[in-house]
PDB file of N, CA and C and ligand atoms in Angstrom:
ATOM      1  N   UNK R 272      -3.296 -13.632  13.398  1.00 96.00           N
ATOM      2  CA  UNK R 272      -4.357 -12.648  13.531  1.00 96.00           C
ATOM      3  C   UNK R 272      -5.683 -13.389  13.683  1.00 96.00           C
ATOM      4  N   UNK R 273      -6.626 -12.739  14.660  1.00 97.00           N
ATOM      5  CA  UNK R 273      -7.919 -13.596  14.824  1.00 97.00           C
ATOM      6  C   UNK R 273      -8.819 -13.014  13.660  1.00 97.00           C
ATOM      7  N   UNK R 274      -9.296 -14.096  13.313  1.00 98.00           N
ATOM      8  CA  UNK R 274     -10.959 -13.062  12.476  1.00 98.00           C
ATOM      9  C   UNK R 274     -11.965 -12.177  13.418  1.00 98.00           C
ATOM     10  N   UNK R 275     -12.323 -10.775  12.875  1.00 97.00           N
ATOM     11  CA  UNK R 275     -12.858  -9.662  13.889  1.00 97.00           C
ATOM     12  C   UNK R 275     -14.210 -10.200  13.114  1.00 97.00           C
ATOM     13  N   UNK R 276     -14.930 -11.388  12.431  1.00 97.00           N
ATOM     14  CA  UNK R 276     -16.183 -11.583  12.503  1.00 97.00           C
ATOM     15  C   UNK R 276     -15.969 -12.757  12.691  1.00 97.00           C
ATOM     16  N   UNK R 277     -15.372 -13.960  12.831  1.00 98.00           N
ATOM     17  CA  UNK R 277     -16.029 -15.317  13.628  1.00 98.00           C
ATOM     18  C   UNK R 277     -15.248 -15.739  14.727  1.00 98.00           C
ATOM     19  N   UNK R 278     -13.896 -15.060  14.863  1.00 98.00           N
ATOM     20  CA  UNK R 278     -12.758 -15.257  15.869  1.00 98.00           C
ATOM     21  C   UNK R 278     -11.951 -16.728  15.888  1.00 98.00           C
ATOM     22  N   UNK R 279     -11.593 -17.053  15.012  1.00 97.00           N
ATOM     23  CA  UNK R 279     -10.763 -18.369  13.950  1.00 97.00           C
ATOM     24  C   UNK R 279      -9.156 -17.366  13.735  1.00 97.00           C
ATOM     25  N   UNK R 280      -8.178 -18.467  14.006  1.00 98.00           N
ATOM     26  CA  UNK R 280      -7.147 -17.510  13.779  1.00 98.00           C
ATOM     27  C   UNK R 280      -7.199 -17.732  12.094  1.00 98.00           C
ATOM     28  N   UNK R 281      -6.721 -16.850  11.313  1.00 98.00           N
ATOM     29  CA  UNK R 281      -6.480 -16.314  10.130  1.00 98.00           C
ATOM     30  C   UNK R 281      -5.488 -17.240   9.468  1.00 98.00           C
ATOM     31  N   UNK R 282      -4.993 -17.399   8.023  1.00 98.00           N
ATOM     32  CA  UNK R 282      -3.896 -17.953   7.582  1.00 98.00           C
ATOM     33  C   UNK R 282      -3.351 -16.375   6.826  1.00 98.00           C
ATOM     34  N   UNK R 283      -1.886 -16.910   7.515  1.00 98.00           N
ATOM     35  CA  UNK R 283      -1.208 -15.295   6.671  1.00 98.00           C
ATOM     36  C   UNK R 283      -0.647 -15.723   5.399  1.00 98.00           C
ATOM     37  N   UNK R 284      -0.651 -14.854   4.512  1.00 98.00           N
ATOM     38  CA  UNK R 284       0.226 -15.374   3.411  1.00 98.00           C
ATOM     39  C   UNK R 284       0.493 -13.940   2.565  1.00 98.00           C
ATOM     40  N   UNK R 285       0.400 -13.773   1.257  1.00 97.00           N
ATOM     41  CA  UNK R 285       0.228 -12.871   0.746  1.00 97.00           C
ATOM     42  C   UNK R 285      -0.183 -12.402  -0.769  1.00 97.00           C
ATOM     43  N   UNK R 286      -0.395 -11.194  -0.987  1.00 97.00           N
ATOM     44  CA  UNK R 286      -1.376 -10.595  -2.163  1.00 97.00           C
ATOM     45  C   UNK R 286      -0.109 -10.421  -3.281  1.00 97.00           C
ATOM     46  N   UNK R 287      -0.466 -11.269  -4.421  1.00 96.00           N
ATOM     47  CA  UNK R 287       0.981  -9.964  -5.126  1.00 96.00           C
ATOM     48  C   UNK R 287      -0.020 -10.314  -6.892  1.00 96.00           C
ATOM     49  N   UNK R 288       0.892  -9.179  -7.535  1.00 95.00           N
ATOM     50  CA  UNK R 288       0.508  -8.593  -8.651  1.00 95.00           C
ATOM     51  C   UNK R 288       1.668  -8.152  -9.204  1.00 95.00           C
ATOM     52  N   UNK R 289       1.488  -8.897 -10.858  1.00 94.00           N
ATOM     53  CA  UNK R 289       3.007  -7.576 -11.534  1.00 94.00           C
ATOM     54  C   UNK R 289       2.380  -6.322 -11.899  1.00 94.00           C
ATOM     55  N   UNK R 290       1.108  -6.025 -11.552  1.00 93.00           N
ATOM     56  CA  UNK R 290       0.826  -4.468 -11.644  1.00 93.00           C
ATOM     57  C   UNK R 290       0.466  -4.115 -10.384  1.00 93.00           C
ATOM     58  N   UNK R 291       0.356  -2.650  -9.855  1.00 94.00           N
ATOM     59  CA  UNK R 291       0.361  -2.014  -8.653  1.00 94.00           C
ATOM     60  C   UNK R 291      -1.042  -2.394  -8.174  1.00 94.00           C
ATOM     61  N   UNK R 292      -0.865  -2.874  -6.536  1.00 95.00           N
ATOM     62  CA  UNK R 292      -1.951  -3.411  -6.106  1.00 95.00           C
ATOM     63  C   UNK R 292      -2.459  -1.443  -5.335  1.00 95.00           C
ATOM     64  N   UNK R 293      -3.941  -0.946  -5.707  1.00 95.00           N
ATOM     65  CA  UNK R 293      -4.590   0.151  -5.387  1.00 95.00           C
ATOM     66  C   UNK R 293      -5.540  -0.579  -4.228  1.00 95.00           C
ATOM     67  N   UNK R 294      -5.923   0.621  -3.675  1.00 95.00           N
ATOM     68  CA  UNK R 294      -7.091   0.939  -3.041  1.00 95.00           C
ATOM     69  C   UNK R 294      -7.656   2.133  -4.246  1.00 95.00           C
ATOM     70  N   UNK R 295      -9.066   1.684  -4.555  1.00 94.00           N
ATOM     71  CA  UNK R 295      -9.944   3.020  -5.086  1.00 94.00           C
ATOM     72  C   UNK R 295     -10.950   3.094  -5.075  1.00 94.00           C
ATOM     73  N   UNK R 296     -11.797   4.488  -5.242  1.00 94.00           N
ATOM     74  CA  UNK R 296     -13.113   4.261  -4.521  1.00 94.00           C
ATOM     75  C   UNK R 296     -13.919   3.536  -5.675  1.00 94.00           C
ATOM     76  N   UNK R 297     -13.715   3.418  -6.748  1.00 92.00           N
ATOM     77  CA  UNK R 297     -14.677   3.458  -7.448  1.00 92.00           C
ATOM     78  C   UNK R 297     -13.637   2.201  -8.604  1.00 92.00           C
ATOM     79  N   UNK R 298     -13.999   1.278  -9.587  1.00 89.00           N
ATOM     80  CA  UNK R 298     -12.902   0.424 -10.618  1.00 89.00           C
ATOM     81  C   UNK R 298     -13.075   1.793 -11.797  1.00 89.00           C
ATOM     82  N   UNK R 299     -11.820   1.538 -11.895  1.00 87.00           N
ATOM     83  CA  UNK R 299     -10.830   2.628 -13.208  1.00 87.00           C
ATOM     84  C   UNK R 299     -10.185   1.953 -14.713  1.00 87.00           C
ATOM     85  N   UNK R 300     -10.497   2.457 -15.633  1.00 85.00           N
ATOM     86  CA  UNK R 300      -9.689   1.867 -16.637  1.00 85.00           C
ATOM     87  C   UNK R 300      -8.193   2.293 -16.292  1.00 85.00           C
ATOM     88  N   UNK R 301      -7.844   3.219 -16.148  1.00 84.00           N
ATOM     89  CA  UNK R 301      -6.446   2.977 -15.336  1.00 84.00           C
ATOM     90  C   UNK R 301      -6.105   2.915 -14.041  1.00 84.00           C
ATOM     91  N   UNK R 302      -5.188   1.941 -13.855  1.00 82.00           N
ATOM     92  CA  UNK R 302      -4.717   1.426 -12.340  1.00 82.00           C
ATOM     93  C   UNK R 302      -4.093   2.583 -12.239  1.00 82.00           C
ATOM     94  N   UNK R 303      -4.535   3.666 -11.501  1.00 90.00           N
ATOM     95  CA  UNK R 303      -3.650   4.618 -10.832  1.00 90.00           C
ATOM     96  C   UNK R 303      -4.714   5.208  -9.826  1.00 90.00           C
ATOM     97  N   UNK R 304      -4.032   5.474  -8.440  1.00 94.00           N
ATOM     98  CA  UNK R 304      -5.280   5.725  -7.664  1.00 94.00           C
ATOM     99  C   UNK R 304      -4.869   7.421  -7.631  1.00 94.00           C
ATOM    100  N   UNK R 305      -6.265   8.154  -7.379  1.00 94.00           N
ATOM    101  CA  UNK R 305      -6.377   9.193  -7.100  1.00 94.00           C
ATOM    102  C   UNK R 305      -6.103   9.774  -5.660  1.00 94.00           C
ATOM    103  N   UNK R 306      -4.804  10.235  -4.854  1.00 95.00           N
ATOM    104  CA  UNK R 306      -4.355  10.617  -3.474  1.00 95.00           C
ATOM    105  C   UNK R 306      -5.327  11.676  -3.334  1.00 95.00           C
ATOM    106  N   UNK R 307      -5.743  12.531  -4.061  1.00 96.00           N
ATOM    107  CA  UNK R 307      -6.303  13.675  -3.216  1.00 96.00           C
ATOM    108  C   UNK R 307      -7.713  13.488  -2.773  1.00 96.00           C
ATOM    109  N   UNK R 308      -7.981  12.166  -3.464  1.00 93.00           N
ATOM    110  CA  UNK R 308      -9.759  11.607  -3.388  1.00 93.00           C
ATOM    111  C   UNK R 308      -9.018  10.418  -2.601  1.00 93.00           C
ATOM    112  N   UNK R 309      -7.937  10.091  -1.698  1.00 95.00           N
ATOM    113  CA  UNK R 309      -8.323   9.263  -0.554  1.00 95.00           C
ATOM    114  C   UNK R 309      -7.972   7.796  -1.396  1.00 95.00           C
ATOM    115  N   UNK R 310      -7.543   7.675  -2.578  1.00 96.00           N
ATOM    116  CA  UNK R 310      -7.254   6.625  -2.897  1.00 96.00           C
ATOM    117  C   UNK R 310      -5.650   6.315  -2.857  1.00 96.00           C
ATOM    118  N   UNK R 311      -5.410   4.852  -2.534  1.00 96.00           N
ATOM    119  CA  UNK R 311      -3.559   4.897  -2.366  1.00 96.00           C
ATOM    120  C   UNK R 311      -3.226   3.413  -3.056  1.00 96.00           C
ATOM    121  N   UNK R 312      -2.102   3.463  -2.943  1.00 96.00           N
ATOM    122  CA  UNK R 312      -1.390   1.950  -3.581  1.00 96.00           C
ATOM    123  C   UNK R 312      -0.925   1.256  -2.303  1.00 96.00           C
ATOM    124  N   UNK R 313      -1.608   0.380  -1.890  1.00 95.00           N
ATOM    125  CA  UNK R 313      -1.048  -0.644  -1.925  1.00 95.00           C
ATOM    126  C   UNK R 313       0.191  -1.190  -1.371  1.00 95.00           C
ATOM    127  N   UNK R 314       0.837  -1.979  -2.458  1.00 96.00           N
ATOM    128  CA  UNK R 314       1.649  -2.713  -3.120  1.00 96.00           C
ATOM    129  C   UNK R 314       2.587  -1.829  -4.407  1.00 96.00           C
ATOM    130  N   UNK R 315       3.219  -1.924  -5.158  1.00 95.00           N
ATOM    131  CA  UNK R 315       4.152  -1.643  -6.677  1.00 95.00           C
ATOM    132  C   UNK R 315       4.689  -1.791  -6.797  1.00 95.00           C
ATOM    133  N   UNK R 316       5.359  -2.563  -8.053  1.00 95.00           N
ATOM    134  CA  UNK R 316       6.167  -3.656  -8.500  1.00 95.00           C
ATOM    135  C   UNK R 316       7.521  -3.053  -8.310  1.00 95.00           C
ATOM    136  N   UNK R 317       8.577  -3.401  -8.367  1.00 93.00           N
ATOM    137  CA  UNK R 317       9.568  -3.437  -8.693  1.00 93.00           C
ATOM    138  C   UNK R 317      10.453  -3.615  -9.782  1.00 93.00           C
ATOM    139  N   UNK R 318      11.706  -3.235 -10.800  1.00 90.00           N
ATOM    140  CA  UNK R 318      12.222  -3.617 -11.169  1.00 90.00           C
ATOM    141  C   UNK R 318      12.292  -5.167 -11.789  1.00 90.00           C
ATOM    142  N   UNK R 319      12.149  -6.058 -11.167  1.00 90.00           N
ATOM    143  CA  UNK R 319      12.613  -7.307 -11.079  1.00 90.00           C
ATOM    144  C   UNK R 319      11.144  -8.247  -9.957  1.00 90.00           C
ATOM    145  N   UNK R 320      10.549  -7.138  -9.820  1.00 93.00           N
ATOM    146  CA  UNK R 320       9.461  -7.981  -8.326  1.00 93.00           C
ATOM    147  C   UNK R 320       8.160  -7.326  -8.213  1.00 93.00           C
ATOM    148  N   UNK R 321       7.222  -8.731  -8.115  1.00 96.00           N
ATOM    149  CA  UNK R 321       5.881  -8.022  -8.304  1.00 96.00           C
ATOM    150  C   UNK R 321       5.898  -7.228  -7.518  1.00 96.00           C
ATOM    151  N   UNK R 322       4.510  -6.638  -7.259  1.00 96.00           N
ATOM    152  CA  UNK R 322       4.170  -6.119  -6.578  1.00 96.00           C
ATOM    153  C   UNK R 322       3.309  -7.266  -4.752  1.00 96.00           C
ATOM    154  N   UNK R 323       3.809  -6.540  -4.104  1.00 97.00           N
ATOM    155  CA  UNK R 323       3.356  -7.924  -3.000  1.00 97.00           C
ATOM    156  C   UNK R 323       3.302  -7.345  -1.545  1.00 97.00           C
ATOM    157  N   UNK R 324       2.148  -7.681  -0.836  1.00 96.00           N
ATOM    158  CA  UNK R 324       1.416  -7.576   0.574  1.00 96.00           C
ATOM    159  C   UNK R 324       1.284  -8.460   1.530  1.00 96.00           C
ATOM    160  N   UNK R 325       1.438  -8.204   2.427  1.00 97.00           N
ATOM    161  CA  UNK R 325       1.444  -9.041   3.537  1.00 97.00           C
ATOM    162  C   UNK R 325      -0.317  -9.479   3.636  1.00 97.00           C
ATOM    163  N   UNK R 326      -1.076 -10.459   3.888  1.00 98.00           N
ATOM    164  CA  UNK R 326      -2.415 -10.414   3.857  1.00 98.00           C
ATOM    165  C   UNK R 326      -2.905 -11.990   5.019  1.00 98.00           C
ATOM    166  N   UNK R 327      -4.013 -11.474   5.315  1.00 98.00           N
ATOM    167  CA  UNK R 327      -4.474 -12.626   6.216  1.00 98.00           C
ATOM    168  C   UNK R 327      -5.858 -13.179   5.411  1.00 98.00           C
ATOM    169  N   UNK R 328      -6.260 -14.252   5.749  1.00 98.00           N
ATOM    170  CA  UNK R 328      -7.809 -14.811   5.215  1.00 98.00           C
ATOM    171  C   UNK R 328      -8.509 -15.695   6.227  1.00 98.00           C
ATOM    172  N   UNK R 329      -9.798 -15.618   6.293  1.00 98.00           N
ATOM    173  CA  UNK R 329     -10.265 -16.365   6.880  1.00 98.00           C
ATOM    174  C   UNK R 329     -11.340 -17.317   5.897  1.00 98.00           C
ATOM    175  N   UNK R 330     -11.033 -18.625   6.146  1.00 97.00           N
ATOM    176  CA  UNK R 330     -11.816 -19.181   5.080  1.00 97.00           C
ATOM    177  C   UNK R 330     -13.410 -19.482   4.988  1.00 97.00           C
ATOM    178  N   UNK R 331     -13.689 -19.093   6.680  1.00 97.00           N
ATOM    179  CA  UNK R 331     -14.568 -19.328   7.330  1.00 97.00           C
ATOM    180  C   UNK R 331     -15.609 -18.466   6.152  1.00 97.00           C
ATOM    181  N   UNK R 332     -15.230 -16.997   6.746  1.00 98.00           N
ATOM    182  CA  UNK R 332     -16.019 -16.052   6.417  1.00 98.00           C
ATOM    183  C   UNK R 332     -15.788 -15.265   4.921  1.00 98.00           C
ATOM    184  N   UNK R 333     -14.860 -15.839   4.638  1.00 98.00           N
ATOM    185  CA  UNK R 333     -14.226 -15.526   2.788  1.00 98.00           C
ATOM    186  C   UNK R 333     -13.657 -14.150   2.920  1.00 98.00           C
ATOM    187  N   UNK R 334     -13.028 -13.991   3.938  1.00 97.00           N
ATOM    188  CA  UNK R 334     -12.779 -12.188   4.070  1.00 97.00           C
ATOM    189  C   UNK R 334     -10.966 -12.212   4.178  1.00 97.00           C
ATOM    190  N   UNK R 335     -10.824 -10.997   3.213  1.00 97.00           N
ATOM    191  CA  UNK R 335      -9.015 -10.699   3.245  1.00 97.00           C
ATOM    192  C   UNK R 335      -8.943  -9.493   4.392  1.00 97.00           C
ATOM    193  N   UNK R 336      -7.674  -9.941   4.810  1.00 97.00           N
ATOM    194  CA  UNK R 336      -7.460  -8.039   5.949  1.00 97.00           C
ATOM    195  C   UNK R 336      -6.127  -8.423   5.583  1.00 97.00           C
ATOM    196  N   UNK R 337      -6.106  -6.996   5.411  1.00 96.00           N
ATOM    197  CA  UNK R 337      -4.988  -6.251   4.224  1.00 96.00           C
ATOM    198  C   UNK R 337      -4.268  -4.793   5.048  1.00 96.00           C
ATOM    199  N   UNK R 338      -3.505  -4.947   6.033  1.00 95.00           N
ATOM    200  CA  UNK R 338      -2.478  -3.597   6.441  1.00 95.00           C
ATOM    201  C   UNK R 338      -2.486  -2.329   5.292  1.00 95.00           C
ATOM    202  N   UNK R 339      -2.491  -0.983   5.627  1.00 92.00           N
ATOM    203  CA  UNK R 339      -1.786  -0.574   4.691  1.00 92.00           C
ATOM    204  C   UNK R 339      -0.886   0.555   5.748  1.00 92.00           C
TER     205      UNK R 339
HETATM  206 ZN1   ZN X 180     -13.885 -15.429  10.011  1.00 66.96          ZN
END
């Protein structure tokens, strides 16, 4: 993937967490995102397996891009 601010290809690797990786609008004392306010998960663990994302970085510009 190229960087969409300096145009450097990206290193892929990935995001993981043994708790559920969110999107939310706002930081929460609980990790649970709100769906009807537009917030979602992520990532969530498994049984046996973190939680884990596919993710790109550019080191250039210190920026993650994150699929969901
Ligand atoms: Zn960049």
């Amino acid at each position: 993937m190229i960087c969409p601010i300096c145009g450097t290809e990206m290193e892929q690797g990935v995001i993981e967490s043994a708790e559920a990786i969110n999107f939310l609008m706002t930081e929460q004392f609980i990790n649970k995102p709100d769906e009807a306010n537009g917030e979602f998960s992520l990532a969530r663990p498994g049984m046996v397996k973190r939680a884990v994302k596919e993710a790109f970085v550019c080191r250039n510009c210190r920026k993650v891009i994150i699929d969901f």
